[in-house]
Amino acid sequence: MTLPPIDQQYMLDFLTGLLNTPSPTGFSAAAIDYTEQALRQFPEVTCVHTRKGGLLVKWTGQRDDHPRALTAHVDTLGAMVKEIKSNGRLKLTKLGGFAWNVVEGEGVTVFTLTGKQIRGSFLLAKSSSHVHGAATGDAKRDDDAMEVRLDALTQNAAETRALGIQVGDFVAFDPRVEVSNGFIRSRHLDDKACVANLVCAVKALHDADLQPVQTTYLLISNYEEVGHGASAGIPPEVEELVAVDMAAIGDGQNSDEFHASICVKDSGGPYHHGLSTHLRNLAEQHEIPYKVDIYPYYGSDGEAYWRAGGDVKVALIGPGVDASHSYERTHMDALVATSQWVLAYVLG
Ligand SMILES: [Zn+2]
């Protein structure tokens, strides 16, 4: 059978809106709501919130004797206020695994407990080379060397506290979304690109008036970047779980920005050989542009569920994303390929 087409304009619109909705791990309710709003346009799915704050979507199939699930995560890298410094600036603590240098100079939003949003930028404390000379280039970018300069009138800790800022406030880095020549450049394509892949797969079947072969759950998880996103939330009757998350590109990697990848092994070991082989066969059959790869420093929500005791087959697919956990980029070709693969899976 021919797979139904993916609405690429819808994909870009949904993805751009999601990328522009801040959702650092632990503070992703707005992105969950945004995704739910989009899915509520399709009567063939129903949405419930998990207690942990994720979104569990039930996509009714022709049969439900072997239910399946796919998962993608809406939480992203980010930070929290660790300390208010005596100069009124903020020391941060990381949410998720990344190096400070990849966000150096980025715009930030601080979310206070009372709902205020205060802008600023994330800088090396010794940023001015006119003052610090070689130290500006040489300094190790660690927690103590970096600070948030707030766009507010404050010169000491008391004035910063008076703005409403407290230890524990969430901080989001600007995504800087830009679409050009088929490329999508933004922070946090990991894993918002794949949330878009799942939503667009639902839309594609809706538009084509088709149904998944088996009842299929979509878990939009919200704690993946700290390792336990999908450890809860997958219904116990599910027999197979396909995690949809970005493919890692770089020296020695097979993945690129124009293909979807299937990861057969990462830091957590091999994925389920039978399910991975099934997905590879589907890609061959439907001529989906794909690569097979191994990610050296990587864990997924599929493994999170395995480690939590989930007795399911697990596989991992996703679009190639360049400079992951930095200023990321992918191409529409990889996004379309990934959504097609999801369609081949749910229809196969
Ligand atoms: Zn991810």
Short mmCIF file of C-alpha atoms and ligand atoms in Angstrom, two decimals:
data_model
loop_
_atom_site.label_atom_id
_atom_site.label_comp_id
_atom_site.label_asym_id
_atom_site.label_seq_id
_atom_site.Cartn_x
_atom_site.Cartn_y
_atom_site.Cartn_z
CA MET A 1 0.00 0.00 0.00
CA THR A 2 1.02 3.62 -0.55
CA LEU A 3 1.44 5.63 2.62
CA PRO A 4 -0.80 8.68 2.99
CA PRO A 5 1.04 12.00 2.48
CA ILE A 6 2.46 14.11 5.31
CA ASP A 7 1.18 17.71 5.45
CA GLN A 8 4.54 19.50 5.50
CA GLN A 9 3.16 22.99 6.04
CA TYR A 10 1.18 21.75 9.03
CA MET A 11 4.34 20.05 10.30
CA LEU A 12 6.33 23.28 10.11
CA ASP A 13 3.59 25.36 11.71
CA PHE A 14 3.06 22.91 14.57
CA LEU A 15 6.79 22.41 15.13
CA THR A 16 7.61 26.12 15.08
CA GLY A 17 4.89 26.82 17.65
CA LEU A 18 6.10 23.98 19.86
CA LEU A 19 9.75 25.07 19.63
CA ASN A 20 8.67 28.55 20.70
CA THR A 21 6.88 27.15 23.77
CA PRO A 22 9.48 26.91 26.55
CA SER A 23 9.53 23.51 28.29
CA PRO A 24 12.66 22.80 30.30
CA THR A 25 12.44 19.43 32.06
CA GLY A 26 10.12 19.77 35.06
CA PHE A 27 8.36 22.80 33.59
CA SER A 28 6.76 21.49 30.43
CA ALA A 29 3.03 21.94 31.07
CA ALA A 30 2.67 24.65 28.41
CA ALA A 31 4.19 22.39 25.75
CA ILE A 32 1.99 19.48 26.84
CA ASP A 33 -1.05 21.75 26.55
CA TYR A 34 0.05 23.00 23.13
CA THR A 35 0.38 19.41 21.89
CA GLU A 36 -2.95 18.42 23.38
CA GLN A 37 -4.68 21.36 21.68
CA ALA A 38 -3.37 20.17 18.32
CA LEU A 39 -4.38 16.55 18.90
CA ARG A 40 -7.87 17.50 20.05
CA GLN A 41 -8.62 18.51 16.44
CA PHE A 42 -8.64 14.80 15.55
CA PRO A 43 -11.66 12.94 16.93
CA GLU A 44 -10.01 9.53 16.50
CA VAL A 45 -7.68 10.18 19.43
CA THR A 46 -8.40 10.79 23.10
CA CYS A 47 -5.99 12.48 25.50
CA VAL A 48 -5.46 12.05 29.22
CA HIS A 49 -2.78 13.54 31.45
CA THR A 50 -0.63 11.17 33.46
CA ARG A 51 -0.10 12.03 37.12
CA LYS A 52 3.51 12.78 36.29
CA GLY A 53 2.37 15.42 33.79
CA GLY A 54 2.82 13.60 30.50
CA LEU A 55 0.16 13.27 27.81
CA LEU A 56 -1.19 9.82 27.01
CA VAL A 57 -3.00 9.66 23.69
CA LYS A 58 -5.15 6.71 22.72
CA TRP A 59 -5.44 6.17 18.96
CA THR A 60 -8.10 3.57 18.40
CA GLY A 61 -7.19 0.82 15.96
CA GLN A 62 -9.08 -1.73 13.90
CA ARG A 63 -8.08 -4.29 16.53
CA ASP A 64 -6.78 -4.10 20.06
CA ASP A 65 -5.48 -7.60 20.72
CA HIS A 66 -1.80 -6.52 20.42
CA PRO A 67 -1.72 -2.85 21.49
CA ARG A 68 1.35 -0.79 20.71
CA ALA A 69 2.83 2.50 21.82
CA LEU A 70 5.09 5.22 20.48
CA THR A 71 6.71 7.86 22.64
CA ALA A 72 8.40 11.23 22.11
CA HIS A 73 9.37 13.76 24.75
CA VAL A 74 8.37 17.38 24.99
CA ASP A 75 10.78 18.39 27.76
CA THR A 76 14.07 19.99 26.80
CA LEU A 77 17.40 20.98 28.23
CA GLY A 78 17.24 24.03 30.45
CA ALA A 79 18.30 25.27 33.85
CA MET A 80 17.19 26.37 37.31
CA VAL A 81 18.35 29.25 39.46
CA LYS A 82 20.93 27.76 41.84
CA GLU A 83 22.01 30.91 43.59
CA ILE A 84 21.42 34.65 43.54
CA LYS A 85 24.87 36.21 43.47
CA SER A 86 25.91 39.25 45.49
CA ASN A 87 26.08 41.27 42.25
CA GLY A 88 22.39 40.49 41.58
CA ARG A 89 23.15 38.06 38.78
CA LEU A 90 22.18 34.38 38.81
CA LYS A 91 24.16 31.20 39.03
CA LEU A 92 22.40 28.31 37.28
CA THR A 93 22.24 24.54 37.61
CA LYS A 94 21.73 22.45 34.46
CA LEU A 95 18.65 20.44 33.63
CA GLY A 96 19.85 17.63 31.39
CA GLY A 97 23.20 16.81 29.85
CA PHE A 98 24.96 19.57 27.91
CA ALA A 99 28.02 21.77 28.03
CA TRP A 100 27.64 25.40 29.14
CA ASN A 101 29.56 26.68 26.13
CA VAL A 102 26.71 25.64 23.79
CA VAL A 103 24.38 28.19 25.41
CA GLU A 104 26.94 30.92 26.08
CA GLY A 105 25.53 34.26 24.93
CA GLU A 106 21.98 32.91 24.61
CA GLY A 107 18.90 34.85 25.64
CA VAL A 108 17.04 33.39 28.62
CA THR A 109 13.69 33.68 30.34
CA VAL A 110 13.43 33.22 34.11
CA PHE A 111 9.99 32.01 35.27
CA THR A 112 9.19 33.22 38.78
CA LEU A 113 6.87 31.44 41.18
CA THR A 114 4.22 34.11 40.71
CA GLY A 115 4.23 33.71 36.92
CA LYS A 116 6.43 36.63 35.97
CA GLN A 117 8.85 36.17 33.08
CA ILE A 118 12.11 38.07 33.35
CA ARG A 119 14.48 38.23 30.42
CA GLY A 120 18.23 38.16 30.44
CA SER A 121 21.23 36.51 28.87
CA PHE A 122 23.58 33.73 29.83
CA LEU A 123 27.22 34.79 29.84
CA LEU A 124 30.66 34.02 31.08
CA ALA A 125 31.15 36.27 34.11
CA LYS A 126 34.47 37.34 32.59
CA SER A 127 32.87 38.09 29.21
CA SER A 128 34.52 41.39 28.44
CA SER A 129 37.90 40.79 26.84
CA HIS A 130 38.61 44.51 27.40
CA VAL A 131 38.61 43.76 31.10
CA HIS A 132 39.69 40.14 31.39
CA GLY A 133 41.98 39.71 28.39
CA ALA A 134 42.91 36.13 27.60
CA ALA A 135 40.74 34.76 30.43
CA THR A 136 37.64 35.42 28.31
CA GLY A 137 38.80 32.79 25.85
CA ASP A 138 40.60 30.47 28.22
CA ALA A 139 38.20 30.22 31.17
CA LYS A 140 36.63 26.82 31.74
CA ARG A 141 32.87 27.14 31.30
CA ASP A 142 31.64 25.63 34.57
CA ASP A 143 28.77 26.49 36.93
CA ASP A 144 30.84 29.05 38.82
CA ALA A 145 32.19 30.80 35.73
CA MET A 146 28.78 31.44 34.14
CA GLU A 147 25.97 33.79 35.12
CA VAL A 148 22.64 35.23 34.00
CA ARG A 149 22.67 38.99 33.46
CA LEU A 150 19.07 40.08 34.00
CA ASP A 151 17.45 42.78 31.90
CA ALA A 152 16.22 44.44 35.10
CA LEU A 153 17.49 47.11 37.44
CA THR A 154 19.40 45.11 39.99
CA GLN A 155 22.89 45.34 41.37
CA ASN A 156 22.65 43.11 44.41
CA ALA A 157 20.92 39.99 45.67
CA ALA A 158 18.20 41.89 47.55
CA GLU A 159 17.16 43.79 44.42
CA THR A 160 17.02 40.54 42.44
CA ARG A 161 14.89 38.92 45.15
CA ALA A 162 12.63 41.96 45.01
CA LEU A 163 11.97 41.13 41.34
CA GLY A 164 10.42 37.90 42.58
CA ILE A 165 13.32 35.65 41.58
CA GLN A 166 14.10 32.75 43.90
CA VAL A 167 16.35 29.73 44.02
CA GLY A 168 14.60 26.98 42.08
CA ASP A 169 13.01 29.18 39.42
CA PHE A 170 13.07 27.56 35.99
CA VAL A 171 15.17 29.09 33.23
CA ALA A 172 14.64 28.49 29.50
CA PHE A 173 17.18 29.20 26.78
CA ASP A 174 15.87 30.90 23.63
CA PRO A 175 15.26 28.33 20.87
CA ARG A 176 16.12 30.73 18.00
CA VAL A 177 13.92 28.98 15.45
CA GLU A 178 14.75 29.61 11.81
CA VAL A 179 13.40 27.80 8.76
CA SER A 180 15.40 28.23 5.60
CA ASN A 181 15.86 26.23 2.42
CA GLY A 182 14.24 23.12 3.89
CA PHE A 183 16.40 23.25 7.03
CA ILE A 184 14.94 23.80 10.48
CA ARG A 185 17.44 25.29 12.88
CA SER A 186 16.54 25.57 16.56
CA ARG A 187 17.45 24.50 20.03
CA HIS A 188 15.38 21.63 21.31
CA LEU A 189 14.58 19.87 18.03
CA ASP A 190 15.39 17.09 20.51
CA ASP A 191 12.70 16.00 20.87
CA LYS A 192 10.06 18.45 19.68
CA ALA A 193 10.76 17.39 16.10
CA CYS A 194 9.54 13.90 17.00
CA VAL A 195 6.47 15.15 18.85
CA ALA A 196 5.68 16.87 15.52
CA ASN A 197 6.33 13.55 13.74
CA LEU A 198 3.70 11.82 15.88
CA VAL A 199 1.11 14.60 15.61
CA CYS A 200 1.59 14.71 11.82
CA ALA A 201 1.15 10.95 11.60
CA VAL A 202 -2.20 11.29 13.39
CA LYS A 203 -3.17 14.07 10.97
CA ALA A 204 -2.09 12.03 7.93
CA LEU A 205 -4.34 9.10 8.88
CA HIS A 206 -7.14 11.49 9.79
CA ASP A 207 -6.91 13.22 6.38
CA ALA A 208 -6.80 9.84 4.60
CA ASP A 209 -9.67 8.46 6.67
CA LEU A 210 -7.53 5.54 7.87
CA GLN A 211 -7.07 3.83 11.21
CA PRO A 212 -4.06 2.14 12.83
CA VAL A 213 -4.14 -1.65 12.53
CA GLN A 214 -3.80 -1.98 16.30
CA THR A 215 -4.86 0.42 19.01
CA THR A 216 -1.79 2.57 19.47
CA TYR A 217 -0.89 4.79 22.43
CA LEU A 218 1.26 7.88 22.07
CA LEU A 219 3.02 8.96 25.24
CA ILE A 220 4.26 12.54 25.10
CA SER A 221 6.67 12.30 28.00
CA ASN A 222 8.01 15.12 30.13
CA TYR A 223 11.14 13.99 32.02
CA GLU A 224 13.24 12.33 29.32
CA GLU A 225 16.23 14.65 29.52
CA VAL A 226 16.86 13.55 33.08
CA GLY A 227 16.44 9.87 32.27
CA HIS A 228 13.02 8.74 33.50
CA GLY A 229 10.48 10.22 31.05
CA ALA A 230 8.61 7.13 29.89
CA SER A 231 9.48 5.00 32.92
CA ALA A 232 5.80 5.48 33.81
CA GLY A 233 2.78 6.17 31.64
CA ILE A 234 2.79 3.30 29.13
CA PRO A 235 -0.39 1.24 29.60
CA PRO A 236 0.48 -2.26 30.88
CA GLU A 237 -1.28 -4.06 28.02
CA VAL A 238 1.10 -2.55 25.44
CA GLU A 239 3.34 -5.15 23.78
CA GLU A 240 5.66 -2.99 21.65
CA LEU A 241 7.14 0.46 22.22
CA VAL A 242 8.77 2.58 19.52
CA ALA A 243 10.65 5.53 20.98
CA VAL A 244 10.84 8.39 18.49
CA ASP A 245 13.81 10.58 19.24
CA MET A 246 16.54 12.39 17.35
CA ALA A 247 19.39 10.59 15.63
CA ALA A 248 22.92 11.67 16.54
CA ILE A 249 25.07 13.06 13.73
CA GLY A 250 28.83 13.54 13.87
CA ASP A 251 32.20 11.94 13.14
CA GLY A 252 31.82 8.25 12.51
CA GLN A 253 28.02 8.32 12.55
CA ASN A 254 25.80 6.94 9.77
CA SER A 255 22.93 9.38 10.41
CA ASP A 256 22.37 12.61 8.51
CA GLU A 257 19.78 15.39 8.26
CA PHE A 258 18.09 13.90 5.21
CA HIS A 259 17.22 10.46 6.57
CA ALA A 260 15.40 8.91 9.46
CA SER A 261 17.60 6.61 11.52
CA ILE A 262 17.00 3.48 13.48
CA CYS A 263 19.29 3.15 16.48
CA VAL A 264 20.15 -0.51 17.09
CA LYS A 265 22.40 0.18 20.10
CA ASP A 266 23.20 3.09 22.38
CA SER A 267 24.64 3.52 25.89
CA GLY A 268 21.94 1.19 27.21
CA GLY A 269 22.86 -1.65 24.86
CA PRO A 270 21.01 -3.17 21.92
CA TYR A 271 17.36 -2.49 21.19
CA HIS A 272 14.92 -5.32 20.46
CA HIS A 273 16.27 -7.08 17.40
CA GLY A 274 12.92 -8.41 16.22
CA LEU A 275 11.13 -5.06 16.41
CA SER A 276 14.10 -3.22 14.88
CA THR A 277 14.20 -5.71 12.02
CA HIS A 278 10.46 -5.30 11.49
CA LEU A 279 10.90 -1.51 11.24
CA ARG A 280 13.83 -1.90 8.81
CA ASN A 281 11.73 -4.19 6.63
CA LEU A 282 8.89 -1.66 6.64
CA ALA A 283 11.30 1.11 5.61
CA GLU A 284 12.60 -1.02 2.74
CA GLN A 285 9.11 -1.94 1.63
CA HIS A 286 7.91 1.68 1.60
CA GLU A 287 11.18 3.13 0.26
CA ILE A 288 11.58 5.37 3.29
CA PRO A 289 15.04 7.00 3.30
CA TYR A 290 16.68 5.55 6.43
CA LYS A 291 20.00 4.75 8.05
CA VAL A 292 20.99 2.22 10.68
CA ASP A 293 23.14 3.67 13.42
CA ILE A 294 24.66 3.30 16.89
CA TYR A 295 24.76 6.28 19.27
CA PRO A 296 27.76 6.26 21.62
CA TYR A 297 26.52 8.61 24.40
CA TYR A 298 22.75 8.31 24.36
CA GLY A 299 19.82 6.91 26.26
CA SER A 300 16.14 6.90 25.32
CA ASP A 301 12.70 6.76 26.86
CA GLY A 302 12.44 3.22 25.48
CA GLU A 303 15.26 2.18 27.77
CA ALA A 304 13.74 4.18 30.62
CA TYR A 305 10.66 1.97 30.32
CA TRP A 306 12.77 -1.18 30.11
CA ARG A 307 14.70 -0.20 33.24
CA ALA A 308 11.43 0.52 35.02
CA GLY A 309 10.39 -3.06 34.30
CA GLY A 310 8.38 -2.61 31.11
CA ASP A 311 7.97 -6.05 29.48
CA VAL A 312 7.77 -4.90 25.87
CA LYS A 313 9.76 -4.94 22.66
CA VAL A 314 11.54 -1.59 22.28
CA ALA A 315 12.97 0.10 19.20
CA LEU A 316 14.21 3.64 18.52
CA ILE A 317 13.78 5.70 15.34
CA GLY A 318 14.05 9.41 14.60
CA PRO A 319 15.25 12.17 12.28
CA GLY A 320 18.93 13.06 12.00
CA VAL A 321 19.69 16.16 14.08
CA ASP A 322 23.03 17.91 13.67
CA ALA A 323 24.84 19.40 16.69
CA SER A 324 22.47 17.72 19.14
CA HIS A 325 22.18 19.31 22.59
CA SER A 326 23.76 22.40 21.02
CA TYR A 327 22.30 24.68 18.32
CA GLU A 328 20.51 21.87 16.52
CA ARG A 329 19.48 21.54 12.90
CA THR A 330 17.55 19.07 10.79
CA HIS A 331 15.94 19.03 7.36
CA MET A 332 12.37 18.49 6.26
CA ASP A 333 13.47 15.30 4.44
CA ALA A 334 14.37 13.65 7.74
CA LEU A 335 11.12 14.79 9.35
CA VAL A 336 8.97 13.49 6.51
CA ALA A 337 10.87 10.19 6.49
CA THR A 338 10.31 9.75 10.23
CA SER A 339 6.57 10.47 10.02
CA GLN A 340 6.28 8.07 7.07
CA TRP A 341 8.02 5.41 9.11
CA VAL A 342 5.55 5.95 11.94
CA LEU A 343 2.71 5.56 9.41
CA ALA A 344 4.21 2.39 7.97
CA TYR A 345 4.44 1.02 11.51
CA VAL A 346 0.92 1.83 12.65
CA LEU A 347 -0.58 0.64 9.33
CA GLY A 348 1.59 -2.50 9.12
ZN ZN B 1 15.71 13.37 23.08
#
